[in-house]
Amino acid sequence: MSLARVHNFSISLDGFGTGDGLSLDAPFGHAGERLHEWMFTTGFWHNMTGRPGGTRGLDDAFARQFEPGVGAEIMGAGKFGYPGWHEDPDWKGWWGPNPPFHTPTFILTHHTRPPIEMEGGTTFHFLDTSPAKALETAREAAGGQDVRIGGGPTVIRDFLAAGLIDHMHVVVTPILLGRGVRLWDGLEATEENYKIESASSPSGVTHLTFTRAGL
């Protein structure tokens, strides 16, 4: 069976995966872009945003695992749009006409709407269902490839709590946010189900990988 994977998910030292006060003008609230600055200098990010150059070290090597072998993505409503996006019938996500997913992408939301076909192979589908049912649907669409669980922190936490994540890459960034949405709340002893490895980067972040025991 295909794997459920998390990649490049950044949290603060105090465990927050996003800040407080999310809005159209502040997708990550008061955190701004600080959680993801480690990635912005990489060759992976430069290539994704159509620019030359970028670093080729440890951060880049981890970031590039985002794409290979992934045939579908699942994300939460909070990743797809700002609070209240469901009231805008023209909202198609943050990423412009050609989103970076290039696969069927499933949005978990209580406000469903018809699928939206974008450029580059991304089609947004809107589901009001459980993590297990969403993963079943995404696996069917992935055609034997893996499913990426894209976040935000609430969605990843729900999939972890349901025992559905097979591999997870979390990046601990050297900042303190103090408020927002935490990743780890309610997940006591989750580490017992995974082999965990860490790698410290010269950029100041720590890459943690969680691989389900037995894989």
mmCIF file with all atom_site columns, C-alpha atoms in Angstrom:
data_model
loop_
_atom_site.group_PDB
_atom_site.id
_atom_site.type_symbol
_atom_site.label_atom_id
_atom_site.label_alt_id
_atom_site.label_comp_id
_atom_site.label_asym_id
_atom_site.label_entity_id
_atom_site.label_seq_id
_atom_site.pdbx_PDB_ins_code
_atom_site.Cartn_x
_atom_site.Cartn_y
_atom_site.Cartn_z
_atom_site.occupancy
_atom_site.B_iso_or_equiv
_atom_site.pdbx_formal_charge
_atom_site.auth_seq_id
_atom_site.auth_comp_id
_atom_site.auth_asym_id
_atom_site.auth_atom_id
_atom_site.pdbx_PDB_model_num
ATOM 1   C CA . MET A 1 1   ? 0.000   0.000  0.000   1.00 0.00 ? 1   MET A CA 1
ATOM 2   C CA . SER A 1 2   ? 1.126   3.548  -0.652  1.00 0.00 ? 2   SER A CA 1
ATOM 3   C CA . LEU A 1 3   ? 2.525   5.557  2.249   1.00 0.00 ? 3   LEU A CA 1
ATOM 4   C CA . ALA A 1 4   ? 1.129   8.666  3.918   1.00 0.00 ? 4   ALA A CA 1
ATOM 5   C CA . ARG A 1 5   ? 3.990   11.190 4.147   1.00 0.00 ? 5   ARG A CA 1
ATOM 6   C CA . VAL A 1 6   ? 4.602   14.626 5.639   1.00 0.00 ? 6   VAL A CA 1
ATOM 7   C CA . HIS A 1 7   ? 7.417   16.797 4.268   1.00 0.00 ? 7   HIS A CA 1
ATOM 8   C CA . ASN A 1 8   ? 9.002   20.154 5.122   1.00 0.00 ? 8   ASN A CA 1
ATOM 9   C CA . PHE A 1 9   ? 6.611   20.895 7.986   1.00 0.00 ? 9   PHE A CA 1
ATOM 10  C CA . SER A 1 10  ? 8.157   23.622 10.129  1.00 0.00 ? 10  SER A CA 1
ATOM 11  C CA . ILE A 1 11  ? 7.476   24.250 13.796  1.00 0.00 ? 11  ILE A CA 1
ATOM 12  C CA . SER A 1 12  ? 8.898   26.664 16.352  1.00 0.00 ? 12  SER A CA 1
ATOM 13  C CA . LEU A 1 13  ? 10.960  25.642 19.377  1.00 0.00 ? 13  LEU A CA 1
ATOM 14  C CA . ASP A 1 14  ? 7.762   25.792 21.428  1.00 0.00 ? 14  ASP A CA 1
ATOM 15  C CA . GLY A 1 15  ? 5.916   23.547 18.990  1.00 0.00 ? 15  GLY A CA 1
ATOM 16  C CA . PHE A 1 16  ? 3.745   25.931 16.992  1.00 0.00 ? 16  PHE A CA 1
ATOM 17  C CA . GLY A 1 17  ? 3.130   25.090 13.321  1.00 0.00 ? 17  GLY A CA 1
ATOM 18  C CA . THR A 1 18  ? 1.508   28.430 12.592  1.00 0.00 ? 18  THR A CA 1
ATOM 19  C CA . GLY A 1 19  ? 1.100   31.719 14.361  1.00 0.00 ? 19  GLY A CA 1
ATOM 20  C CA . ASP A 1 20  ? -1.875  33.568 15.790  1.00 0.00 ? 20  ASP A CA 1
ATOM 21  C CA . GLY A 1 21  ? -4.096  35.939 13.812  1.00 0.00 ? 21  GLY A CA 1
ATOM 22  C CA . LEU A 1 22  ? -4.277  34.282 10.392  1.00 0.00 ? 22  LEU A CA 1
ATOM 23  C CA . SER A 1 23  ? -5.759  36.455 7.653   1.00 0.00 ? 23  SER A CA 1
ATOM 24  C CA . LEU A 1 24  ? -5.653  37.097 3.919   1.00 0.00 ? 24  LEU A CA 1
ATOM 25  C CA . ASP A 1 25  ? -2.676  39.409 4.468   1.00 0.00 ? 25  ASP A CA 1
ATOM 26  C CA . ALA A 1 26  ? -0.985  37.132 7.023   1.00 0.00 ? 26  ALA A CA 1
ATOM 27  C CA . PRO A 1 27  ? -1.283  33.455 5.984   1.00 0.00 ? 27  PRO A CA 1
ATOM 28  C CA . PHE A 1 28  ? 0.799   32.350 9.005   1.00 0.00 ? 28  PHE A CA 1
ATOM 29  C CA . GLY A 1 29  ? -0.419  35.031 11.390  1.00 0.00 ? 29  GLY A CA 1
ATOM 30  C CA . HIS A 1 30  ? 2.135   36.763 13.594  1.00 0.00 ? 30  HIS A CA 1
ATOM 31  C CA . ALA A 1 31  ? 4.739   34.109 12.644  1.00 0.00 ? 31  ALA A CA 1
ATOM 32  C CA . GLY A 1 32  ? 5.093   35.705 9.220   1.00 0.00 ? 32  GLY A CA 1
ATOM 33  C CA . GLU A 1 33  ? 7.634   33.819 7.103   1.00 0.00 ? 33  GLU A CA 1
ATOM 34  C CA . ARG A 1 34  ? 9.979   32.992 9.975   1.00 0.00 ? 34  ARG A CA 1
ATOM 35  C CA . LEU A 1 35  ? 9.021   29.320 10.143  1.00 0.00 ? 35  LEU A CA 1
ATOM 36  C CA . HIS A 1 36  ? 10.069  28.781 6.536   1.00 0.00 ? 36  HIS A CA 1
ATOM 37  C CA . GLU A 1 37  ? 13.111  30.988 6.070   1.00 0.00 ? 37  GLU A CA 1
ATOM 38  C CA . TRP A 1 38  ? 15.341  27.885 6.113   1.00 0.00 ? 38  TRP A CA 1
ATOM 39  C CA . MET A 1 39  ? 13.711  26.722 2.881   1.00 0.00 ? 39  MET A CA 1
ATOM 40  C CA . PHE A 1 40  ? 13.682  30.000 0.973   1.00 0.00 ? 40  PHE A CA 1
ATOM 41  C CA . THR A 1 41  ? 17.436  29.930 0.313   1.00 0.00 ? 41  THR A CA 1
ATOM 42  C CA . THR A 1 42  ? 17.475  26.373 -1.078  1.00 0.00 ? 42  THR A CA 1
ATOM 43  C CA . GLY A 1 43  ? 17.871  25.385 -4.699  1.00 0.00 ? 43  GLY A CA 1
ATOM 44  C CA . PHE A 1 44  ? 14.603  23.473 -4.354  1.00 0.00 ? 44  PHE A CA 1
ATOM 45  C CA . TRP A 1 45  ? 12.702  26.662 -3.504  1.00 0.00 ? 45  TRP A CA 1
ATOM 46  C CA . HIS A 1 46  ? 14.491  28.741 -6.125  1.00 0.00 ? 46  HIS A CA 1
ATOM 47  C CA . ASN A 1 47  ? 13.565  26.190 -8.764  1.00 0.00 ? 47  ASN A CA 1
ATOM 48  C CA . MET A 1 48  ? 9.956   26.014 -7.567  1.00 0.00 ? 48  MET A CA 1
ATOM 49  C CA . THR A 1 49  ? 9.626   29.798 -7.783  1.00 0.00 ? 49  THR A CA 1
ATOM 50  C CA . GLY A 1 50  ? 11.361  30.094 -11.156 1.00 0.00 ? 50  GLY A CA 1
ATOM 51  C CA . ARG A 1 51  ? 14.654  31.586 -9.986  1.00 0.00 ? 51  ARG A CA 1
ATOM 52  C CA . PRO A 1 52  ? 18.211  30.370 -10.561 1.00 0.00 ? 52  PRO A CA 1
ATOM 53  C CA . GLY A 1 53  ? 20.673  29.421 -7.838  1.00 0.00 ? 53  GLY A CA 1
ATOM 54  C CA . GLY A 1 54  ? 19.992  28.537 -4.241  1.00 0.00 ? 54  GLY A CA 1
ATOM 55  C CA . THR A 1 55  ? 21.877  26.431 -1.725  1.00 0.00 ? 55  THR A CA 1
ATOM 56  C CA . ARG A 1 56  ? 22.616  22.729 -2.275  1.00 0.00 ? 56  ARG A CA 1
ATOM 57  C CA . GLY A 1 57  ? 23.331  21.560 1.270   1.00 0.00 ? 57  GLY A CA 1
ATOM 58  C CA . LEU A 1 58  ? 21.411  19.630 3.897   1.00 0.00 ? 58  LEU A CA 1
ATOM 59  C CA . ASP A 1 59  ? 18.318  21.847 3.877   1.00 0.00 ? 59  ASP A CA 1
ATOM 60  C CA . ASP A 1 60  ? 18.016  21.503 0.116   1.00 0.00 ? 60  ASP A CA 1
ATOM 61  C CA . ALA A 1 61  ? 18.422  17.722 0.255   1.00 0.00 ? 61  ALA A CA 1
ATOM 62  C CA . PHE A 1 62  ? 15.558  17.404 2.735   1.00 0.00 ? 62  PHE A CA 1
ATOM 63  C CA . ALA A 1 63  ? 13.341  19.912 0.920   1.00 0.00 ? 63  ALA A CA 1
ATOM 64  C CA . ARG A 1 64  ? 13.622  17.994 -2.351  1.00 0.00 ? 64  ARG A CA 1
ATOM 65  C CA . GLN A 1 65  ? 11.954  14.920 -0.833  1.00 0.00 ? 65  GLN A CA 1
ATOM 66  C CA . PHE A 1 66  ? 8.666   16.855 -1.137  1.00 0.00 ? 66  PHE A CA 1
ATOM 67  C CA . GLU A 1 67  ? 7.886   15.628 -4.662  1.00 0.00 ? 67  GLU A CA 1
ATOM 68  C CA . PRO A 1 68  ? 9.274   12.175 -5.573  1.00 0.00 ? 68  PRO A CA 1
ATOM 69  C CA . GLY A 1 69  ? 6.754   9.355  -5.482  1.00 0.00 ? 69  GLY A CA 1
ATOM 70  C CA . VAL A 1 70  ? 3.766   11.488 -4.439  1.00 0.00 ? 70  VAL A CA 1
ATOM 71  C CA . GLY A 1 71  ? 0.534   11.005 -6.361  1.00 0.00 ? 71  GLY A CA 1
ATOM 72  C CA . ALA A 1 72  ? -1.949  13.019 -4.269  1.00 0.00 ? 72  ALA A CA 1
ATOM 73  C CA . GLU A 1 73  ? -2.062  15.525 -1.403  1.00 0.00 ? 73  GLU A CA 1
ATOM 74  C CA . ILE A 1 74  ? -4.416  16.091 1.514   1.00 0.00 ? 74  ILE A CA 1
ATOM 75  C CA . MET A 1 75  ? -4.530  19.473 3.250   1.00 0.00 ? 75  MET A CA 1
ATOM 76  C CA . GLY A 1 76  ? -6.737  21.302 5.682   1.00 0.00 ? 76  GLY A CA 1
ATOM 77  C CA . ALA A 1 77  ? -9.013  24.232 4.967   1.00 0.00 ? 77  ALA A CA 1
ATOM 78  C CA . GLY A 1 78  ? -6.586  26.514 6.801   1.00 0.00 ? 78  GLY A CA 1
ATOM 79  C CA . LYS A 1 79  ? -3.776  25.689 4.400   1.00 0.00 ? 79  LYS A CA 1
ATOM 80  C CA . PHE A 1 80  ? -5.964  26.190 1.334   1.00 0.00 ? 80  PHE A CA 1
ATOM 81  C CA . GLY A 1 81  ? -7.114  29.660 2.309   1.00 0.00 ? 81  GLY A CA 1
ATOM 82  C CA . TYR A 1 82  ? -7.590  32.435 4.824   1.00 0.00 ? 82  TYR A CA 1
ATOM 83  C CA . PRO A 1 83  ? -10.360 32.298 7.465   1.00 0.00 ? 83  PRO A CA 1
ATOM 84  C CA . GLY A 1 84  ? -13.610 32.812 5.565   1.00 0.00 ? 84  GLY A CA 1
ATOM 85  C CA . TRP A 1 85  ? -12.311 31.802 2.109   1.00 0.00 ? 85  TRP A CA 1
ATOM 86  C CA . HIS A 1 86  ? -15.362 29.587 1.675   1.00 0.00 ? 86  HIS A CA 1
ATOM 87  C CA . GLU A 1 87  ? -17.479 32.742 1.351   1.00 0.00 ? 87  GLU A CA 1
ATOM 88  C CA . ASP A 1 88  ? -15.540 33.751 -1.793  1.00 0.00 ? 88  ASP A CA 1
ATOM 89  C CA . PRO A 1 89  ? -16.669 31.604 -4.750  1.00 0.00 ? 89  PRO A CA 1
ATOM 90  C CA . ASP A 1 90  ? -13.641 32.737 -6.770  1.00 0.00 ? 90  ASP A CA 1
ATOM 91  C CA . TRP A 1 91  ? -10.987 31.694 -4.231  1.00 0.00 ? 91  TRP A CA 1
ATOM 92  C CA . LYS A 1 92  ? -8.614  29.082 -5.700  1.00 0.00 ? 92  LYS A CA 1
ATOM 93  C CA . GLY A 1 93  ? -5.872  28.962 -3.068  1.00 0.00 ? 93  GLY A CA 1
ATOM 94  C CA . TRP A 1 94  ? -2.716  30.934 -2.375  1.00 0.00 ? 94  TRP A CA 1
ATOM 95  C CA . TRP A 1 95  ? -0.622  29.634 -5.240  1.00 0.00 ? 95  TRP A CA 1
ATOM 96  C CA . GLY A 1 96  ? -1.863  31.252 -8.445  1.00 0.00 ? 96  GLY A CA 1
ATOM 97  C CA . PRO A 1 97  ? -2.976  29.431 -11.605 1.00 0.00 ? 97  PRO A CA 1
ATOM 98  C CA . ASN A 1 98  ? -0.267  26.725 -11.407 1.00 0.00 ? 98  ASN A CA 1
ATOM 99  C CA . PRO A 1 99  ? -0.038  25.425 -7.796  1.00 0.00 ? 99  PRO A CA 1
ATOM 100 C CA . PRO A 1 100 ? 3.066   23.438 -6.789  1.00 0.00 ? 100 PRO A CA 1
ATOM 101 C CA . PHE A 1 101 ? 1.265   20.148 -6.118  1.00 0.00 ? 101 PHE A CA 1
ATOM 102 C CA . HIS A 1 102 ? 0.717   18.817 -9.686  1.00 0.00 ? 102 HIS A CA 1
ATOM 103 C CA . THR A 1 103 ? -1.531  16.031 -8.377  1.00 0.00 ? 103 THR A CA 1
ATOM 104 C CA . PRO A 1 104 ? -5.122  15.582 -7.201  1.00 0.00 ? 104 PRO A CA 1
ATOM 105 C CA . THR A 1 105 ? -5.295  17.624 -3.989  1.00 0.00 ? 105 THR A CA 1
ATOM 106 C CA . PHE A 1 106 ? -7.971  17.044 -1.363  1.00 0.00 ? 106 PHE A CA 1
ATOM 107 C CA . ILE A 1 107 ? -9.090  19.866 0.931   1.00 0.00 ? 107 ILE A CA 1
ATOM 108 C CA . LEU A 1 108 ? -10.691 18.826 4.234   1.00 0.00 ? 108 LEU A CA 1
ATOM 109 C CA . THR A 1 109 ? -13.440 21.340 4.896   1.00 0.00 ? 109 THR A CA 1
ATOM 110 C CA . HIS A 1 110 ? -16.996 21.609 6.174   1.00 0.00 ? 110 HIS A CA 1
ATOM 111 C CA . HIS A 1 111 ? -17.681 23.960 3.234   1.00 0.00 ? 111 HIS A CA 1
ATOM 112 C CA . THR A 1 112 ? -17.508 21.759 0.147   1.00 0.00 ? 112 THR A CA 1
ATOM 113 C CA . ARG A 1 113 ? -17.711 22.960 -3.448  1.00 0.00 ? 113 ARG A CA 1
ATOM 114 C CA . PRO A 1 114 ? -17.210 21.440 -6.911  1.00 0.00 ? 114 PRO A CA 1
ATOM 115 C CA . PRO A 1 115 ? -13.639 20.448 -7.912  1.00 0.00 ? 115 PRO A CA 1
ATOM 116 C CA . ILE A 1 116 ? -11.368 23.165 -9.320  1.00 0.00 ? 116 ILE A CA 1
ATOM 117 C CA . GLU A 1 117 ? -9.009  22.132 -12.111 1.00 0.00 ? 117 GLU A CA 1
ATOM 118 C CA . MET A 1 118 ? -5.809  24.195 -12.181 1.00 0.00 ? 118 MET A CA 1
ATOM 119 C CA . GLU A 1 119 ? -2.796  24.322 -14.477 1.00 0.00 ? 119 GLU A CA 1
ATOM 120 C CA . GLY A 1 120 ? 0.029   21.808 -14.136 1.00 0.00 ? 120 GLY A CA 1
ATOM 121 C CA . GLY A 1 121 ? -2.035  18.798 -13.113 1.00 0.00 ? 121 GLY A CA 1
ATOM 122 C CA . THR A 1 122 ? -3.443  20.084 -9.810  1.00 0.00 ? 122 THR A CA 1
ATOM 123 C CA . THR A 1 123 ? -7.153  19.576 -9.228  1.00 0.00 ? 123 THR A CA 1
ATOM 124 C CA . PHE A 1 124 ? -8.602  20.710 -5.907  1.00 0.00 ? 124 PHE A CA 1
ATOM 125 C CA . HIS A 1 125 ? -11.285 18.436 -4.451  1.00 0.00 ? 125 HIS A CA 1
ATOM 126 C CA . PHE A 1 126 ? -13.258 19.388 -1.336  1.00 0.00 ? 126 PHE A CA 1
ATOM 127 C CA . LEU A 1 127 ? -14.152 16.717 1.232   1.00 0.00 ? 127 LEU A CA 1
ATOM 128 C CA . ASP A 1 128 ? -16.085 16.770 4.486   1.00 0.00 ? 128 ASP A CA 1
ATOM 129 C CA . THR A 1 129 ? -14.993 13.442 5.939   1.00 0.00 ? 129 THR A CA 1
ATOM 130 C CA . SER A 1 130 ? -12.700 11.725 8.436   1.00 0.00 ? 130 SER A CA 1
ATOM 131 C CA . PRO A 1 131 ? -8.912  11.422 8.024   1.00 0.00 ? 131 PRO A CA 1
ATOM 132 C CA . ALA A 1 132 ? -9.236  7.690  7.292   1.00 0.00 ? 132 ALA A CA 1
ATOM 133 C CA . LYS A 1 133 ? -11.863 8.192  4.576   1.00 0.00 ? 133 LYS A CA 1
ATOM 134 C CA . ALA A 1 134 ? -9.903  11.086 3.071   1.00 0.00 ? 134 ALA A CA 1
ATOM 135 C CA . LEU A 1 135 ? -6.759  8.965  2.916   1.00 0.00 ? 135 LEU A CA 1
ATOM 136 C CA . GLU A 1 136 ? -8.688  6.138  1.266   1.00 0.00 ? 136 GLU A CA 1
ATOM 137 C CA . THR A 1 137 ? -9.989  8.547  -1.387  1.00 0.00 ? 137 THR A CA 1
ATOM 138 C CA . ALA A 1 138 ? -6.570  10.113 -1.962  1.00 0.00 ? 138 ALA A CA 1
ATOM 139 C CA . ARG A 1 139 ? -4.902  6.709  -2.306  1.00 0.00 ? 139 ARG A CA 1
ATOM 140 C CA . GLU A 1 140 ? -7.361  5.777  -5.032  1.00 0.00 ? 140 GLU A CA 1
ATOM 141 C CA . ALA A 1 141 ? -6.512  8.994  -6.876  1.00 0.00 ? 141 ALA A CA 1
ATOM 142 C CA . ALA A 1 142 ? -2.745  8.552  -6.339  1.00 0.00 ? 142 ALA A CA 1
ATOM 143 C CA . GLY A 1 143 ? -2.596  5.487  -8.595  1.00 0.00 ? 143 GLY A CA 1
ATOM 144 C CA . GLY A 1 144 ? -0.301  3.461  -6.370  1.00 0.00 ? 144 GLY A CA 1
ATOM 145 C CA . GLN A 1 145 ? 1.948   6.370  -5.407  1.00 0.00 ? 145 GLN A CA 1
ATOM 146 C CA . ASP A 1 146 ? 2.216   7.906  -1.947  1.00 0.00 ? 146 ASP A CA 1
ATOM 147 C CA . VAL A 1 147 ? -0.084  10.517 -0.421  1.00 0.00 ? 147 VAL A CA 1
ATOM 148 C CA . ARG A 1 148 ? 1.392   13.679 1.057   1.00 0.00 ? 148 ARG A CA 1
ATOM 149 C CA . ILE A 1 149 ? -0.326  15.092 4.155   1.00 0.00 ? 149 ILE A CA 1
ATOM 150 C CA . GLY A 1 150 ? 0.303   18.782 3.644   1.00 0.00 ? 150 GLY A CA 1
ATOM 151 C CA . GLY A 1 151 ? -0.861  20.389 6.869   1.00 0.00 ? 151 GLY A CA 1
ATOM 152 C CA . GLY A 1 152 ? -1.607  22.597 8.673   1.00 0.00 ? 152 GLY A CA 1
ATOM 153 C CA . PRO A 1 153 ? -0.788  21.456 12.194  1.00 0.00 ? 153 PRO A CA 1
ATOM 154 C CA . THR A 1 154 ? -4.360  20.468 13.071  1.00 0.00 ? 154 THR A CA 1
ATOM 155 C CA . VAL A 1 155 ? -4.633  18.139 10.074  1.00 0.00 ? 155 VAL A CA 1
ATOM 156 C CA . ILE A 1 156 ? -1.266  16.503 10.728  1.00 0.00 ? 156 ILE A CA 1
ATOM 157 C CA . ARG A 1 157 ? -2.155  16.090 14.394  1.00 0.00 ? 157 ARG A CA 1
ATOM 158 C CA . ASP A 1 158 ? -5.471  14.439 13.462  1.00 0.00 ? 158 ASP A CA 1
ATOM 159 C CA . PHE A 1 159 ? -3.753  12.012 11.085  1.00 0.00 ? 159 PHE A CA 1
ATOM 160 C CA . LEU A 1 160 ? -1.120  11.174 13.701  1.00 0.00 ? 160 LEU A CA 1
ATOM 161 C CA . ALA A 1 161 ? -3.770  10.609 16.346  1.00 0.00 ? 161 ALA A CA 1
ATOM 162 C CA . ALA A 1 162 ? -5.544  8.220  13.965  1.00 0.00 ? 162 ALA A CA 1
ATOM 163 C CA . GLY A 1 163 ? -2.302  6.289  13.360  1.00 0.00 ? 163 GLY A CA 1
ATOM 164 C CA . LEU A 1 164 ? -2.261  7.130  9.646   1.00 0.00 ? 164 LEU A CA 1
ATOM 165 C CA . ILE A 1 165 ? 1.168   8.758  9.122   1.00 0.00 ? 165 ILE A CA 1
ATOM 166 C CA . ASP A 1 166 ? 3.917   6.443  7.837   1.00 0.00 ? 166 ASP A CA 1
ATOM 167 C CA . HIS A 1 167 ? 6.772   8.933  7.369   1.00 0.00 ? 167 HIS A CA 1
ATOM 168 C CA . MET A 1 168 ? 7.079   12.496 8.640   1.00 0.00 ? 168 MET A CA 1
ATOM 169 C CA . HIS A 1 169 ? 9.707   15.206 8.204   1.00 0.00 ? 169 HIS A CA 1
ATOM 170 C CA . VAL A 1 170 ? 9.453   18.009 10.775  1.00 0.00 ? 170 VAL A CA 1
ATOM 171 C CA . VAL A 1 171 ? 11.794  21.000 10.799  1.00 0.00 ? 171 VAL A CA 1
ATOM 172 C CA . VAL A 1 172 ? 12.378  22.633 14.183  1.00 0.00 ? 172 VAL A CA 1
ATOM 173 C CA . THR A 1 173 ? 13.226  26.295 13.639  1.00 0.00 ? 173 THR A CA 1
ATOM 174 C CA . PRO A 1 174 ? 15.096  28.360 16.270  1.00 0.00 ? 174 PRO A CA 1
ATOM 175 C CA . ILE A 1 175 ? 12.283  30.787 17.043  1.00 0.00 ? 175 ILE A CA 1
ATOM 176 C CA . LEU A 1 176 ? 9.718   31.117 19.841  1.00 0.00 ? 176 LEU A CA 1
ATOM 177 C CA . LEU A 1 177 ? 6.171   32.031 18.806  1.00 0.00 ? 177 LEU A CA 1
ATOM 178 C CA . GLY A 1 178 ? 4.348   31.812 22.132  1.00 0.00 ? 178 GLY A CA 1
ATOM 179 C CA . ARG A 1 179 ? 0.921   31.467 20.508  1.00 0.00 ? 179 ARG A CA 1
ATOM 180 C CA . GLY A 1 180 ? -0.747  29.939 17.511  1.00 0.00 ? 180 GLY A CA 1
ATOM 181 C CA . VAL A 1 181 ? -1.560  26.288 16.762  1.00 0.00 ? 181 VAL A CA 1
ATOM 182 C CA . ARG A 1 182 ? 0.688   23.573 18.192  1.00 0.00 ? 182 ARG A CA 1
ATOM 183 C CA . LEU A 1 183 ? 1.531   20.342 16.409  1.00 0.00 ? 183 LEU A CA 1
ATOM 184 C CA . TRP A 1 184 ? 2.094   17.979 19.329  1.00 0.00 ? 184 TRP A CA 1
ATOM 185 C CA . ASP A 1 185 ? -0.838  18.647 21.676  1.00 0.00 ? 185 ASP A CA 1
ATOM 186 C CA . GLY A 1 186 ? -2.643  15.444 22.671  1.00 0.00 ? 186 GLY A CA 1
ATOM 187 C CA . LEU A 1 187 ? -0.058  13.153 21.037  1.00 0.00 ? 187 LEU A CA 1
ATOM 188 C CA . GLU A 1 188 ? 1.640   11.767 24.142  1.00 0.00 ? 188 GLU A CA 1
ATOM 189 C CA . ALA A 1 189 ? 3.917   8.765  23.433  1.00 0.00 ? 189 ALA A CA 1
ATOM 190 C CA . THR A 1 190 ? 3.490   9.038  19.648  1.00 0.00 ? 190 THR A CA 1
ATOM 191 C CA . GLU A 1 191 ? 7.264   8.590  19.382  1.00 0.00 ? 191 GLU A CA 1
ATOM 192 C CA . GLU A 1 192 ? 6.897   4.981  20.526  1.00 0.00 ? 192 GLU A CA 1
ATOM 193 C CA . ASN A 1 193 ? 5.479   4.086  17.104  1.00 0.00 ? 193 ASN A CA 1
ATOM 194 C CA . TYR A 1 194 ? 8.341   5.544  15.060  1.00 0.00 ? 194 TYR A CA 1
ATOM 195 C CA . LYS A 1 195 ? 12.035  5.359  14.432  1.00 0.00 ? 195 LYS A CA 1
ATOM 196 C CA . ILE A 1 196 ? 13.248  8.941  14.870  1.00 0.00 ? 196 ILE A CA 1
ATOM 197 C CA . GLU A 1 197 ? 16.396  10.484 13.409  1.00 0.00 ? 197 GLU A CA 1
ATOM 198 C CA . SER A 1 198 ? 17.679  14.058 13.608  1.00 0.00 ? 198 SER A CA 1
ATOM 199 C CA . ALA A 1 199 ? 20.140  16.163 11.657  1.00 0.00 ? 199 ALA A CA 1
ATOM 200 C CA . SER A 1 200 ? 21.302  19.655 12.590  1.00 0.00 ? 200 SER A CA 1
ATOM 201 C CA . SER A 1 201 ? 21.814  22.123 9.767   1.00 0.00 ? 201 SER A CA 1
ATOM 202 C CA . PRO A 1 202 ? 24.254  25.073 9.597   1.00 0.00 ? 202 PRO A CA 1
ATOM 203 C CA . SER A 1 203 ? 21.177  27.233 8.968   1.00 0.00 ? 203 SER A CA 1
ATOM 204 C CA . GLY A 1 204 ? 20.163  26.652 12.610  1.00 0.00 ? 204 GLY A CA 1
ATOM 205 C CA . VAL A 1 205 ? 17.231  24.310 12.033  1.00 0.00 ? 205 VAL A CA 1
ATOM 206 C CA . THR A 1 206 ? 16.987  20.672 13.067  1.00 0.00 ? 206 THR A CA 1
ATOM 207 C CA . HIS A 1 207 ? 15.484  18.137 10.687  1.00 0.00 ? 207 HIS A CA 1
ATOM 208 C CA . LEU A 1 208 ? 13.541  15.346 12.420  1.00 0.00 ? 208 LEU A CA 1
ATOM 209 C CA . THR A 1 209 ? 12.307  12.298 10.538  1.00 0.00 ? 209 THR A CA 1
ATOM 210 C CA . PHE A 1 210 ? 9.719   9.885  11.930  1.00 0.00 ? 210 PHE A CA 1
ATOM 211 C CA . THR A 1 211 ? 9.432   6.533  10.130  1.00 0.00 ? 211 THR A CA 1
ATOM 212 C CA . ARG A 1 212 ? 6.841   4.050  11.251  1.00 0.00 ? 212 ARG A CA 1
ATOM 213 C CA . ALA A 1 213 ? 8.366   1.010  12.909  1.00 0.00 ? 213 ALA A CA 1
ATOM 214 C CA . GLY A 1 214 ? 8.540   -1.899 10.487  1.00 0.00 ? 214 GLY A CA 1
ATOM 215 C CA . LEU A 1 215 ? 8.768   0.119  7.260   1.00 0.00 ? 215 LEU A CA 1
#
